[in-house]
Structures are given as structure tokens and as C-alpha cells.
Coordinates of C-alpha atoms in Angstrom, one line a residue:
X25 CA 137.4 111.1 50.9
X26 CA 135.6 108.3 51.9
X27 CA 133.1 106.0 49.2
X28 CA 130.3 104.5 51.6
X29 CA 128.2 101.7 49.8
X30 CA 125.5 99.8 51.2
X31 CA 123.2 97.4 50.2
X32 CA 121.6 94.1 51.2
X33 CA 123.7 90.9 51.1
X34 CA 124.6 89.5 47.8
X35 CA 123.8 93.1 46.0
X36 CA 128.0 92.6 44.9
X37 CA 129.2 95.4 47.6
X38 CA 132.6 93.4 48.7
X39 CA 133.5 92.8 44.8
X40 CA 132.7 96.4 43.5
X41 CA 134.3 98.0 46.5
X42 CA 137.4 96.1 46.0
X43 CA 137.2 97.2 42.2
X44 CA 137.0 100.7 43.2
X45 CA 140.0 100.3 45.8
X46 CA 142.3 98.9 43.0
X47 CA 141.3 101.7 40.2
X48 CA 141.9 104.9 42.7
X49 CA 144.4 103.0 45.0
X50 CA 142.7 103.9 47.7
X51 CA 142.4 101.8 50.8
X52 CA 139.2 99.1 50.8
X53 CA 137.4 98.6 54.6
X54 CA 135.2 95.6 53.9
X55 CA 133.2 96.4 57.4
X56 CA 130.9 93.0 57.0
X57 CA 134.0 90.8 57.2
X58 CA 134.2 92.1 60.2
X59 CA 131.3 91.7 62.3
X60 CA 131.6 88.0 60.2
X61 CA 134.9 87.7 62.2
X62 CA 132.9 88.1 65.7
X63 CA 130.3 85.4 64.3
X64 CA 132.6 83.3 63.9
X65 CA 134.3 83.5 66.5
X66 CA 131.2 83.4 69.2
X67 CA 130.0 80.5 67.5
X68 CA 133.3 78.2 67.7
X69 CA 133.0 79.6 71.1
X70 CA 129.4 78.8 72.0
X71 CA 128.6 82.4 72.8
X72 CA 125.2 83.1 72.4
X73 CA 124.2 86.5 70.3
X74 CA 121.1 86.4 72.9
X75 CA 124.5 87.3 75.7
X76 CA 125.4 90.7 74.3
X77 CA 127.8 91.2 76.9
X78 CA 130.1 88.1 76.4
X79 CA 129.8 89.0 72.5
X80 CA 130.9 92.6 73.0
X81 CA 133.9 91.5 75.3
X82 CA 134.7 89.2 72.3
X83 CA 134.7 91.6 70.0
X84 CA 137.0 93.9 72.2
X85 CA 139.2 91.2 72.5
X86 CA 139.8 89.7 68.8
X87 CA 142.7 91.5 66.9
X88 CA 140.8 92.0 63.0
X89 CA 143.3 92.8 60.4
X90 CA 142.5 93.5 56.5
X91 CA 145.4 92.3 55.0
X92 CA 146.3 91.9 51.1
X93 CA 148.7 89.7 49.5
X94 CA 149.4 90.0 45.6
X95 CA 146.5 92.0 45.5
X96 CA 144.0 90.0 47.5
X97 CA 142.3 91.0 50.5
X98 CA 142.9 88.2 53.4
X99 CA 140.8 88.8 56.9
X100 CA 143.0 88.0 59.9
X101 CA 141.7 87.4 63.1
X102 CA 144.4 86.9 65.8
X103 CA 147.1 86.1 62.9
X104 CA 144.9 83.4 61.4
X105 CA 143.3 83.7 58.2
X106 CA 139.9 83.4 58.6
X107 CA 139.1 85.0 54.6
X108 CA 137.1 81.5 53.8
X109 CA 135.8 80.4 57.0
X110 CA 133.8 83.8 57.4
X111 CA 132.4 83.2 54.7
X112 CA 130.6 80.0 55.5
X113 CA 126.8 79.0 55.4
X114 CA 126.8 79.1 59.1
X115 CA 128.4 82.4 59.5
X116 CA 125.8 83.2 56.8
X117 CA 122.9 82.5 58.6
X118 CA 123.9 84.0 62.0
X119 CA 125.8 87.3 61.1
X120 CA 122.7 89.4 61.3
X121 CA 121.8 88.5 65.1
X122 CA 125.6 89.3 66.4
X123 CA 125.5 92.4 63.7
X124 CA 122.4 93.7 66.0
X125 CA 123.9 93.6 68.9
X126 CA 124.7 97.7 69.9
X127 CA 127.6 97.2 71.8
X128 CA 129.1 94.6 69.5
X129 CA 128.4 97.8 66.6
X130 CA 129.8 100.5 68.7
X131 CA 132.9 98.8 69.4
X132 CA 133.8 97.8 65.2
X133 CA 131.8 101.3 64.4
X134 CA 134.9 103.0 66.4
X135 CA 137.8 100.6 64.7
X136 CA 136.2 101.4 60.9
X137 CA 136.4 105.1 62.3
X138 CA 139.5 104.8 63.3
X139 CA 140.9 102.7 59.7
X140 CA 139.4 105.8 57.6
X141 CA 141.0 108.6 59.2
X142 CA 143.3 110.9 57.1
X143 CA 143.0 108.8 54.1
X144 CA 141.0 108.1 51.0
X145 CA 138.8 104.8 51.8
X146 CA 136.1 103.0 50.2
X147 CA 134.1 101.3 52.8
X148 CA 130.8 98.6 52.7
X149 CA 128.3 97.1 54.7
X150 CA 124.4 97.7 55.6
X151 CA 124.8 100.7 57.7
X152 CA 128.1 103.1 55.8
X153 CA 126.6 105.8 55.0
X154 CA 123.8 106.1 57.5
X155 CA 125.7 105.1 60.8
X156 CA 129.4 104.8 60.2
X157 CA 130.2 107.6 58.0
X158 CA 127.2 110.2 58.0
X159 CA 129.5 112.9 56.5
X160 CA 130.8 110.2 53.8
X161 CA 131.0 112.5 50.1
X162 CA 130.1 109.7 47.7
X163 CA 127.3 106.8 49.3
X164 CA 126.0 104.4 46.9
X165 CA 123.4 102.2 47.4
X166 CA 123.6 99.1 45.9
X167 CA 121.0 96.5 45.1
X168 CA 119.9 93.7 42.8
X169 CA 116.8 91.8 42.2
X170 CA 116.9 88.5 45.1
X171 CA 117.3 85.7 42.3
X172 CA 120.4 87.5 41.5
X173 CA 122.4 87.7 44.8
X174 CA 121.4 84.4 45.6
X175 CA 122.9 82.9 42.4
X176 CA 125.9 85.1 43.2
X177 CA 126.2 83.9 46.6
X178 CA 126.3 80.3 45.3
X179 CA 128.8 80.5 43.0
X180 CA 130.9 82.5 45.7
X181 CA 130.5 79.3 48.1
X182 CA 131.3 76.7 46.2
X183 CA 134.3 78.9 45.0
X184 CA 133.7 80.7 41.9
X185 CA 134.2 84.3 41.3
X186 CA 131.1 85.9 39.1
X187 CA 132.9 89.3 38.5
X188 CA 136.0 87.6 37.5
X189 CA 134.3 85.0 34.9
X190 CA 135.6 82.1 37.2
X191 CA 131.8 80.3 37.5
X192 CA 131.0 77.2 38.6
X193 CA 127.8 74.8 38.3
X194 CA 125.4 75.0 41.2
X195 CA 122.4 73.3 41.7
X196 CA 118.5 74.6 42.0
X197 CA 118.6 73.5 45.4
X198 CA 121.8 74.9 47.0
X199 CA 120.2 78.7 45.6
X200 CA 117.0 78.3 46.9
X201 CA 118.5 77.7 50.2
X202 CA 120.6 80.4 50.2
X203 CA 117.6 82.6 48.0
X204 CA 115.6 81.9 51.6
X205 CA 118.5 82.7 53.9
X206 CA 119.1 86.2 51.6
X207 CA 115.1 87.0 52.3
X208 CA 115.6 86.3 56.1
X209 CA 118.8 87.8 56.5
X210 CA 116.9 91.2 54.7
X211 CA 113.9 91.2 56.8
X212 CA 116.2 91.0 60.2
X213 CA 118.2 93.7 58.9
X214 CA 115.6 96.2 57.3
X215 CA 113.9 95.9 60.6
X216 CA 116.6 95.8 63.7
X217 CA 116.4 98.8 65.9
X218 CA 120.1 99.6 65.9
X219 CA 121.8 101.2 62.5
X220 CA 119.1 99.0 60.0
X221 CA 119.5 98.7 56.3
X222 CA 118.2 101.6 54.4
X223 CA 119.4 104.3 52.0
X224 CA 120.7 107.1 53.1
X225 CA 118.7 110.1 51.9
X226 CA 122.0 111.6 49.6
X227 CA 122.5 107.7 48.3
X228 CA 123.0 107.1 44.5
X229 CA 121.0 104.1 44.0
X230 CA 122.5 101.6 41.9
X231 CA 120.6 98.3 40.8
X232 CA 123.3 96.0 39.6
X233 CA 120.9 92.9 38.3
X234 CA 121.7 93.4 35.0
X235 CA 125.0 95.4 34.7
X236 CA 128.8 94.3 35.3
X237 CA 131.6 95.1 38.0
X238 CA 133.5 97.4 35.5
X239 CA 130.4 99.0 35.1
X240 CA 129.1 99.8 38.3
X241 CA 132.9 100.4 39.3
X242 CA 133.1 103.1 36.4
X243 CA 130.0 104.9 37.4
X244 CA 131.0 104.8 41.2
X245 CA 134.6 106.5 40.3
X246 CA 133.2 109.0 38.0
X247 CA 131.0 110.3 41.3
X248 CA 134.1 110.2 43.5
X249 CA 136.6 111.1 41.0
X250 CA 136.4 115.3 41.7
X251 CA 136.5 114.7 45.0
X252 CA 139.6 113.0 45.0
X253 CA 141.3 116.0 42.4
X254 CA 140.3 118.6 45.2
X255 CA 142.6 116.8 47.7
X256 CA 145.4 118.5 45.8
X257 CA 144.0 121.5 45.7
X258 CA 142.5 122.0 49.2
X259 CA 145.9 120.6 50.6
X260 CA 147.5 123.1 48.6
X261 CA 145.4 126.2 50.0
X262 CA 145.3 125.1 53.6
X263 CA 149.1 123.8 54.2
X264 CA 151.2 126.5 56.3
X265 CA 154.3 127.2 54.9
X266 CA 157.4 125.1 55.8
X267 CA 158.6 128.1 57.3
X268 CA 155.8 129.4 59.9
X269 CA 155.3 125.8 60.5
X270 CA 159.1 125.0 61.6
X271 CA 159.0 128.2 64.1
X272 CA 155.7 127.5 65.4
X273 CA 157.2 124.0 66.2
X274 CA 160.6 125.1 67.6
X275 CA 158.7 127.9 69.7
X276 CA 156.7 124.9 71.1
X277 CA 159.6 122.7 71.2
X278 CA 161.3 125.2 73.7
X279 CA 158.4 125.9 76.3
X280 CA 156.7 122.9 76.9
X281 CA 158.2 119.3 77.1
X282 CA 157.6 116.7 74.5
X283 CA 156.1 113.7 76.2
X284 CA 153.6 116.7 78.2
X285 CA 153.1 118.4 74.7
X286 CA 152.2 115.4 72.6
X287 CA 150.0 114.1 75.5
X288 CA 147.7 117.6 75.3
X289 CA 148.3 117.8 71.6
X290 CA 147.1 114.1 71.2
X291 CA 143.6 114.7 74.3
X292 CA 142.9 117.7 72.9
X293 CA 142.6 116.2 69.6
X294 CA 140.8 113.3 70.2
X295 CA 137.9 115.7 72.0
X296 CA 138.0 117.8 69.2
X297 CA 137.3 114.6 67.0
X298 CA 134.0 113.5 69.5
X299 CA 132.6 116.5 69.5
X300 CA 133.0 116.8 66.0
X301 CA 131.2 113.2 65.6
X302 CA 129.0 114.2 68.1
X303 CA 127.7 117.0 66.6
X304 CA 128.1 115.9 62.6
X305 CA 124.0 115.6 62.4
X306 CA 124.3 120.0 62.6
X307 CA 127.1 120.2 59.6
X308 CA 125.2 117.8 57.3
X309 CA 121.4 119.3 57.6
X310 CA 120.2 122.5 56.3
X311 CA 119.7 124.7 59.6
X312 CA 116.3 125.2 58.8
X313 CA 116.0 121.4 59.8
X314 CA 117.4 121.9 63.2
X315 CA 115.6 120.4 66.3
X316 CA 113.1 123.4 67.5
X317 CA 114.7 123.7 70.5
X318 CA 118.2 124.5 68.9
X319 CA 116.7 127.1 66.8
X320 CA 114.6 128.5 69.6
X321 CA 117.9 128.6 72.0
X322 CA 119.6 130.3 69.0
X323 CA 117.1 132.8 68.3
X324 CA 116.7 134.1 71.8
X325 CA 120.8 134.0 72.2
X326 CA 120.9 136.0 68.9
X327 CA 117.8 138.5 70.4
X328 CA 120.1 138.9 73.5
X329 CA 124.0 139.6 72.0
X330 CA 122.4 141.6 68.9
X331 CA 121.5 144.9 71.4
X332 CA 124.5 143.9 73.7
X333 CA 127.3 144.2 71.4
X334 CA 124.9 147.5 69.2
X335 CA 125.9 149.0 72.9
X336 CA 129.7 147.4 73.2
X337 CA 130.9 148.7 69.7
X338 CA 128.4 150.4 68.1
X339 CA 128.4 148.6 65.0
X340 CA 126.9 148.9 61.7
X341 CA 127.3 146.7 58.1
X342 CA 127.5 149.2 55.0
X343 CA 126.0 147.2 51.5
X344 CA 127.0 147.8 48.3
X345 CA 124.2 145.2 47.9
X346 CA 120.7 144.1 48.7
X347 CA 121.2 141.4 51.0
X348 CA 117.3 140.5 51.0
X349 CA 117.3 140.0 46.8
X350 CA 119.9 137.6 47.5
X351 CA 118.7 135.6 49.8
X352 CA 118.1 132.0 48.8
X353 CA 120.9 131.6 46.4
X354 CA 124.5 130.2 47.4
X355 CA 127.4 132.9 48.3
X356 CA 130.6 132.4 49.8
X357 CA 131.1 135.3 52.2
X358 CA 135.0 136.0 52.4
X359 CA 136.5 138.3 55.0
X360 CA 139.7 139.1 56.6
X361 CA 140.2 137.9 60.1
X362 CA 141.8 139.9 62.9
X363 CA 139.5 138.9 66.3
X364 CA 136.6 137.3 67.4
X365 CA 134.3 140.1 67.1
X366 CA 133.8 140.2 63.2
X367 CA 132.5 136.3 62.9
X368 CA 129.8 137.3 66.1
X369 CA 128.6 140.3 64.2
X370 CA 128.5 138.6 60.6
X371 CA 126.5 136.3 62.1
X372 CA 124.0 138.1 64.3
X373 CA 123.4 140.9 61.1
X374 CA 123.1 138.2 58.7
X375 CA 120.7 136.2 61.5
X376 CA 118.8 139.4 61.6
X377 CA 118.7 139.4 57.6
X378 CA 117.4 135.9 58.0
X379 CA 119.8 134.7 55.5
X380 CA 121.4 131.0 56.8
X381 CA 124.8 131.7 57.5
X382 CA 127.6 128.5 57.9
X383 CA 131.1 129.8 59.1
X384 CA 133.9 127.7 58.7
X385 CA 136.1 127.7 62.1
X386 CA 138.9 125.7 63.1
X387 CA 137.9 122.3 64.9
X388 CA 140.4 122.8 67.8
X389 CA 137.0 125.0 69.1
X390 CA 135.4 121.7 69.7
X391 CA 137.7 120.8 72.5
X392 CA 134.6 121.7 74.7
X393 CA 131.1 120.1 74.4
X394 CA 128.9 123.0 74.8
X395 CA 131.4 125.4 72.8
X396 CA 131.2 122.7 70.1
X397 CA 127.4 122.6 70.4
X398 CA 127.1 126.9 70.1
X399 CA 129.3 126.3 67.0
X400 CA 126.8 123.3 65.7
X401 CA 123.4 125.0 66.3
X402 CA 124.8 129.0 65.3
X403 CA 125.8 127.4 61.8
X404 CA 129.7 126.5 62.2
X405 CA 131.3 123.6 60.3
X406 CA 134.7 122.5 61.7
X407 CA 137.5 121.8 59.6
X408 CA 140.7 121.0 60.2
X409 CA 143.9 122.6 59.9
X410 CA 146.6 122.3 57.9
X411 CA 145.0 119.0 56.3
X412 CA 143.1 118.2 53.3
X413 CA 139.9 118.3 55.1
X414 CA 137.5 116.4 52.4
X415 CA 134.9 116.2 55.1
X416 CA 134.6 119.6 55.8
X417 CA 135.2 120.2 52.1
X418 CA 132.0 117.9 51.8
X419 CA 129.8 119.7 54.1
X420 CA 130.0 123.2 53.0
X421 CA 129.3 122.0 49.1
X422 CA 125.9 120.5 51.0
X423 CA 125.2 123.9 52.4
X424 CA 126.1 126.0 49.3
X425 CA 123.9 123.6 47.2
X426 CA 120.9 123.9 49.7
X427 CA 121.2 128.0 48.8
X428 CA 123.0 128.7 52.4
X429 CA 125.4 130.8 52.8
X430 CA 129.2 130.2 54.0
X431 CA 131.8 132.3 56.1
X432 CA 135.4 131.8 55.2
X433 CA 138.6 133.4 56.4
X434 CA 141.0 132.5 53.6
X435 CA 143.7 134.0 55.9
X436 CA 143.4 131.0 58.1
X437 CA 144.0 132.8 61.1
X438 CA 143.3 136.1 63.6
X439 CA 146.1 138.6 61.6
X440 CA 147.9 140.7 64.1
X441 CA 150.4 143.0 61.4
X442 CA 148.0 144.5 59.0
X443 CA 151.2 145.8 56.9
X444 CA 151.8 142.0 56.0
X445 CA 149.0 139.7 53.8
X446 CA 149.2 136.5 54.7
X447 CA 149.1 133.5 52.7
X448 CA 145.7 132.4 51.4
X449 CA 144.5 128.7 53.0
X450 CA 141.4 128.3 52.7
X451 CA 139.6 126.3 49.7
X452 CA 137.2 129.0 49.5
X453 CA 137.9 129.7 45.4
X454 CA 137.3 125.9 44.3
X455 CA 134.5 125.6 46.2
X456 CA 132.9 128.4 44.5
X457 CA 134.1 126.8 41.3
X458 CA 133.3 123.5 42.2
X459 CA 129.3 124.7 43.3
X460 CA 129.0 127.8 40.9
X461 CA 128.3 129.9 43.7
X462 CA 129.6 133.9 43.8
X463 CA 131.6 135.3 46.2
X464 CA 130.7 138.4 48.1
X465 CA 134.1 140.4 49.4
X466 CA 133.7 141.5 52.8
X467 CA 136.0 143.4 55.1
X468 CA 135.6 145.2 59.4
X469 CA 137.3 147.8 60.2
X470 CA 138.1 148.7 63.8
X471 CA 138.1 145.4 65.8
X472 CA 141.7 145.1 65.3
X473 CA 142.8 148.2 67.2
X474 CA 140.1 146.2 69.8
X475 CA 141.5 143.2 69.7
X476 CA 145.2 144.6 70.3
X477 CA 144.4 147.6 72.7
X478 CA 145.6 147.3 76.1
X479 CA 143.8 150.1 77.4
X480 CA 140.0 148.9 78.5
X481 CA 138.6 152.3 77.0
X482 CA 139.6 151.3 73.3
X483 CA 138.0 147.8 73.7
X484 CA 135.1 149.2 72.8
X485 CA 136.0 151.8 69.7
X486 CA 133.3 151.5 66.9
X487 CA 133.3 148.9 64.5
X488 CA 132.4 148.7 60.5
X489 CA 131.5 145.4 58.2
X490 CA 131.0 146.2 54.4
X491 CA 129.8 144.0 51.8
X492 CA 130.9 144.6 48.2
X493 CA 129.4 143.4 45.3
X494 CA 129.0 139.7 44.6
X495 CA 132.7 138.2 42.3
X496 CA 130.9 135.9 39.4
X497 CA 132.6 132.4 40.4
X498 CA 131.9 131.5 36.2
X499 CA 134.9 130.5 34.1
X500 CA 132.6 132.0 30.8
X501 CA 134.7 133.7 28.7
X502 CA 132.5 136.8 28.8
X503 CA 133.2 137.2 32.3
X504 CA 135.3 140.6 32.6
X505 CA 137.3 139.2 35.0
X506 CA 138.6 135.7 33.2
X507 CA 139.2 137.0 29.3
X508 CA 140.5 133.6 27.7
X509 CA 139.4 131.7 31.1
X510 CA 137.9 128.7 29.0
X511 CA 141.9 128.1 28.0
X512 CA 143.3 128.9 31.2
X513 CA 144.3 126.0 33.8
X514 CA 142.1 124.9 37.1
X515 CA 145.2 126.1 39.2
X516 CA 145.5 129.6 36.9
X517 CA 141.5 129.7 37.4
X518 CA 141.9 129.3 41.1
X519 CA 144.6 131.7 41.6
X520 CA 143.1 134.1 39.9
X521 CA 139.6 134.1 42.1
X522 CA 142.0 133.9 45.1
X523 CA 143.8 136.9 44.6
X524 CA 140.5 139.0 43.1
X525 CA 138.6 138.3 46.2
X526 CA 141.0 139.3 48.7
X527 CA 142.3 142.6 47.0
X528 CA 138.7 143.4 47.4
X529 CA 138.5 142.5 51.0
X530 CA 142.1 144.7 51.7
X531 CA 140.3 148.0 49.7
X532 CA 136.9 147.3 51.2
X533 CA 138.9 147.4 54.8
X534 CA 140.9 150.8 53.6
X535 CA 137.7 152.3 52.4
X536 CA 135.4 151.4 55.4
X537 CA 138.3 153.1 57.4
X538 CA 138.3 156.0 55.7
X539 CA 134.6 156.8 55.5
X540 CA 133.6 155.7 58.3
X541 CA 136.8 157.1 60.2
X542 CA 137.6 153.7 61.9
X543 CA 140.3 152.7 63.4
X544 CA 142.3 150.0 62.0

């Protein structure tokens, strides 16, 4: 999970965000400190911000560390601790131009990136949830009136501490300096072309002129506070059990060398992770906000495979409901997975239906840039494996609450031995607790004696999806399916959804196979 919270300087973003990092023990990125560190540096240098070049082979070069001792944050820079020197009137009055610079951001854009991965961080700055993390799941924006954060800033200089009651005198003069620096230093960064300071559209504005750090700390927790319960959970419905996961390894282990293995394993993540970035925009917007072209390129792809694969397997979809009256409202569409021909059709009926569909795949399929990109613009959301994936956890909440629909394979994986259920592990029943959307059971029959024939005849057998009637996802007590639900534990409630769902799924499968007389 990750707590983005921008704001201009002096709004008390470094203080809260340090709060918040103490209260959830989560780790704090205080992102300003570091393009301070650059300033400083460049200046005790004599590099010019006007020589973006020479800044951004400084910033390259300079070792930043965010260090704490007895619960204080130092700022290293090459060893050294800079945590008072970056904090000077000179640095103050100079940050904004090297800030700016776009090579100077991509390069500390890539180390905060790099700080937040698989864990829970709380990060600041002017550009967090905008340009650093997009895909955050709690942005604040934080604010106060200008007399404010320049009376703050003061008492910070001359080494007071407003949130802890530590305050010392300042003088008329000293904050009408720094009132005028604040107003310059907004202006510059309101209105520089790269990443400027703005609220992101999803942002929880907080003005904090008149309230305390516990507070605003308090408010800020109680947003990110579910977020950080459903780590638990989602890790719990995703993890592969010790067992698979120690043959899968020793299978690996025996074929394949370990320095050669850990090399792929390591590229083939990292262009997973850039495509993923690249293509974050797609997983965050409705797909009705798509750039025309994407849509256009998917509708005439869609107009193209829908007749195609009609021929290839003769498919139909069977309804136990109106598809059409429920259009608009937010369903979780689970199915069992045995090939890649199910998730195509699912997607070019429901296209048809023009129902929004987002299907959940793993994100090894962005390895390749235009695979990622057919993924982005067709409605996918990458999520990762075998990880508490709050990001992708994040992005199909946005979707269900925008009335879209989601595609999940709780099985996790393409099931080759229909005589076994696999375990379930996907979060697919706590995000339809979590959103109050339904779940629709849905099953295919027939593409798994495709996907396993070896004779080229059966690849193209006929194929079945069914729909069954929407699960309610509501923990009421006059729900048929939870009697006593409003005494019954989260993990109980969960359970309970999980196993519902997919005993529908398995006798939605058996029944389109009989009636349809379709092979497995």
C-alpha cells in the first residue's frame, strides 16, 4: 500500500507523513529531502540548475539514504548527514529550479520507485500522487492558508518543532521573508512543465490551517487503515501452497542453472514492471476514457476475432440472466480457467454486450510491449503473483466503483486435471465485500479437451460459456445464503463467498456439458 500526500511547501507534509509512518510502522519516503539533497549539493558545487546535464550526472552520482536513529529520520548524502543543511534558507530558495529539471526528476522518480516496492510506504512531495505513484490507494492533498506555513517554516529554521509543542520566538520580519519565498516557490511549482503541483483528481483534500498533526494523522490512517487489513487477506488468497511452490522450485532448480535462471527470472521481471508503469494510465481510467484511437483499434480487433473464432469453435454464451438490465452496475465475473480461449470469448461477447469488462491476468504477460499494450487497451489489469498485490487490489476497486465489470480466475492458473479443484487465490470475495458488488458464477465447457488435444481436428470442438445468476456479496442477515452473517468473522464471511461461488462455477461447467453435450 502506498499513502501519497502532496501539498505546497509548509502545508506540514514531512511532519504528518512521519506521524503516519510511526502509527502503522510503515516505512516514510520523504521525496523533497531528496531533490533538497541535489540542491545542495550543486550549489556547494557551483552547478548551475540552468546546466541540466551536470545536475542530472550529480544526482546519478550522490548515494541518498533515509536513515532513522531512535526514531528520527536523518538524510545522508554520501555518509554525511546533511538532515539540517538541506534544510537551509538557501536550499529553500533554490530547490524548485533543480526540482524542474526532467532528468534530475526521472532519475529520483526511479529511486522513490524503487524504495516503495513490495512494502507499505507513506511517501510526500509536490508531485506523489500525480507523477510518482499514479496507482497510489490513499493520496492526500494537503494545504494550509500561506500565513500558516510560513510561520511554520520559521519556527522549523530557527529550530523549533510546531507539531511537537517545541516553539520558539520569531520575528515579523524573518516570516515575511520566508511568507514571500513560500508565494514564489508556489507560483514556480504550480506552473513548471514537468510533474507541477496539483491535486490529483482521487485526492482527499485536507486543509490543515486550523487542525493538529494527531488530527490530520488520525484522518489520514482511518483512509488507509482497510487497505492495510486486506494485505492479510489478499496474501492469504493468492500465496501457493508451500508444497506446489517447493516442486515448482526443485523442477526449476534441476533444468536450468541458477546464475542463467535468476538472470531471466530477474529481466523478465523488471520488463514486466515497465510495461506495467508504462501502461498504469489504462488500469487507473474508466475505459470509456481511453484515447480514441485505443478504442477504435479495439473495436475493429474485436469486429475482426468475434466472426473468426464464431467459425473456429462455434461458440455460444447461455444466460440465466439479462446481461443488458445489468449493465452499469459493478459485478465480479468469476470463472474457471483451463486455456486461453474462455478469457478471448468472455471478452469479445461481453464487448458485443457493450458491458466494460476488466480481466485480471497475471503481469508476467507484460514481458512484451505490444502484448502489454493489447492487455491495457482490451481492459486487463496486471497483478502479481503470489504477492499481496495492493496495487492491483487498488485498481479493480476503481473499476468496480466506476460500475465496470471484472474477470477473475480464483483458480490462479490454466487447470489441466478437472478431477482435482484447486486452491482458491484470487481476492475476488473481499473485493466484492469490500465494493458491495455481486458476483455472477460463470463456467466453459469444451476448451479444455481443446486446449489438451493433440489431434488438430479436436482443436476446434465447440465451445459453451454460461452465466448464472448474480451471488448477493451482502453480509445482511436476511441474505439466504449468510443466516447469522452479521455475527460471523471477516475470514468466516470470506470463506464462505469463496466456496459459494465456485461450487457454482463446477455445476454451471457439469450442466453446460451436459446440455449442450460438450466435451470437457
Amino acid at each position: 500500500m502506498i499513502i501519497a500526500i502532496d501539498g505546497p511547501s509548509g502545508s506540514g507534509k514531512s511532519t504528518v507523513a512521519r506521524s503516519i509512518a510511526r502509527r502503522l510502522g510503515i516505512t516514510y519516503i520523504d521525496t523533497g529531502a531528496m531533490y533538497r539533497c541535489v540542491t545542495m549539493w550543486c550549489l556547494e558545487h557551483e552547478i548551475s540548475a540552468t546546466d541540466e546535464d551536470a545536475t542530472a550526472r550529480a544526482a546519478a552520482a550522490l548515494d541518498i539514504d533515509l536513515a532513522y536513529h531512535d526514531g528520527v529520520q536523518q538524510v545522508l548524502v554520501n555518509g554525511t548527514d546533511c538532515t539540517r543543511a538541506i534544510r537551509s534558507a538557501e536550499v529553500d530558495a533554490n530547490v524548485s529550479s533543480y526540482a524542474a529539471l526532467p532528468k534530475v526528476r526521472t532519475l529520483l522518480v526511479e529511486k522513490q520507485r524503487r524504495l516503495a516496492q513490495a512494502k507499505h510506504v507513506v511517501a510526500e512531495g509536490r508531485d506523489i500522487g500525480t507523477a510518482v505513484f499514479p496507482s497510489a490507494e490513499v493520496k492526500i492533498f494537503l494545504t494550509a492558508n500561506a500565513q500558516a506555513r510560513a510561520h511554520r517554516r520559521a519556527v522549523q529554521r530557527a529550530g523549533g518543532d510546531v507539531a511537537s509543542g517545541s516553539i520558539v520566538s520569531t520575528t515579523k520580519a524573518d516570516e515575511a521573508a520566508i511568507l514571500a519565498n513560500l508565494l514564489h516557490r508556489d507560483d514556480v511549482d504550480s506552473h513548471r512543465k514537468t510533474a507541477p503541483l496539483k491535486a490529483a483528481p482521487d485526492a482527499f483534500h485536507i486543509d490543515s490551517s486550523d487542525k493538529t498533526v494527531d488530527e490530520i494523522v488520525s484522518i489520514i490512517c482511518a483512509r488507509a487503515q482497510p487497505y492495510l487489513d486486506s494485505a492479510a487477506a489478499a496474501t492469504s488468497a493468492s500465496t501457493q501452497p508451500a508444497a506446489d511452490r517447493d516442486a515448482a522450485a526443485a523442477t526449476s532448480a534441476s533444468t536450468q542453472p541458477a546464475a542463467d535462471r535468476d538472470a531471466a527470472a530477474g529481466a523478465s521481471a523488471a520488463a514486466s514492471a515497465a510495461h506495467t508503469e508504462r501502461y498504469s494510465w489504462f488500469y487507473a481510467h474508466a475505459m470509456s476514457e481511453f484515447p480514441r484511437a485505443s478504442r477504435v483499434f479495439l473495436a475493429v480487433l474485436c469486429a475482426i476475432l468475434f466472426p473468426v473464432t464464431k467459425l473456429l469453435w462455434r461458440w455460444r454464451c447461455f444466460d440465466e440472466i439479462d446481461v443488458h438490465a445489468l449493465a452499469g452496475k459493478p459485478y465480479i465475473v468469476v470463472m474457471n480457467h483451463v486455456s486461453a480461449i474462455e478469457p478471448l470469448i468472455t471478452m469479445l461477447y461481453l464487448h458485443h454486450k457493450k458491458i466494460p469488462l476488466r480481466t485480471m491476468y497475471k503481469s508476467e504477460f507484460n514481458r512484451h510491449r505490444f502484448v502489454a499494450y493489447l492487455f491495457a487497451i482490451a481492459g486487463g489489469i496486471p497483478v502479481v503473483r503470489a504477492s499481496a498485490d495492493m496495487t492491483c487490489m487498488h485498481w479493480c476497486t476503481q473499476a468496480l466503483s466506476r460500475g465496470e465489470w471484472l474477470l477473475v480466475y480464483p483458480e490462479g492458473t490454466r487447470v489441466r486435471n478437472l478431477d482435482i479443484k484447486p486452491p482458491i487465490r484470487a481476492g475476488f470475495a473481499f473485493l466484492a465485500l469490500r465494493t458491495h458488488a455481486d458476483i455472477i458464477p460463470a463456467a466453459v465447457s469444451g476448451a479444455f479437451s481443446i486446449a489438451q488435444a493433440r489431434s488438430f481436428v479436436h482443436k476446434f470442438s465447440r465451445v459453451c460459456i454460461g452465466f448464472a445468476a448474480p451471488i448477493s456479496s451482502h453480509t445482511s442477515s436476511t441474505s439466504p445464503h449468510a443466516e447469522g452473517s452479521a455475527r460471523m468473522s471477516k475470514k468466516k464471511m470470506l470463506e464462505l463467498l469463496e466456496r459459494e461461488s465456485m461450487n457454482r462455477v463446477y455445476t454451471l461447467r457439469d450442466e453446460l456439458k451436459a446440455r449442450f453435450h460438450t466435451r470437457a
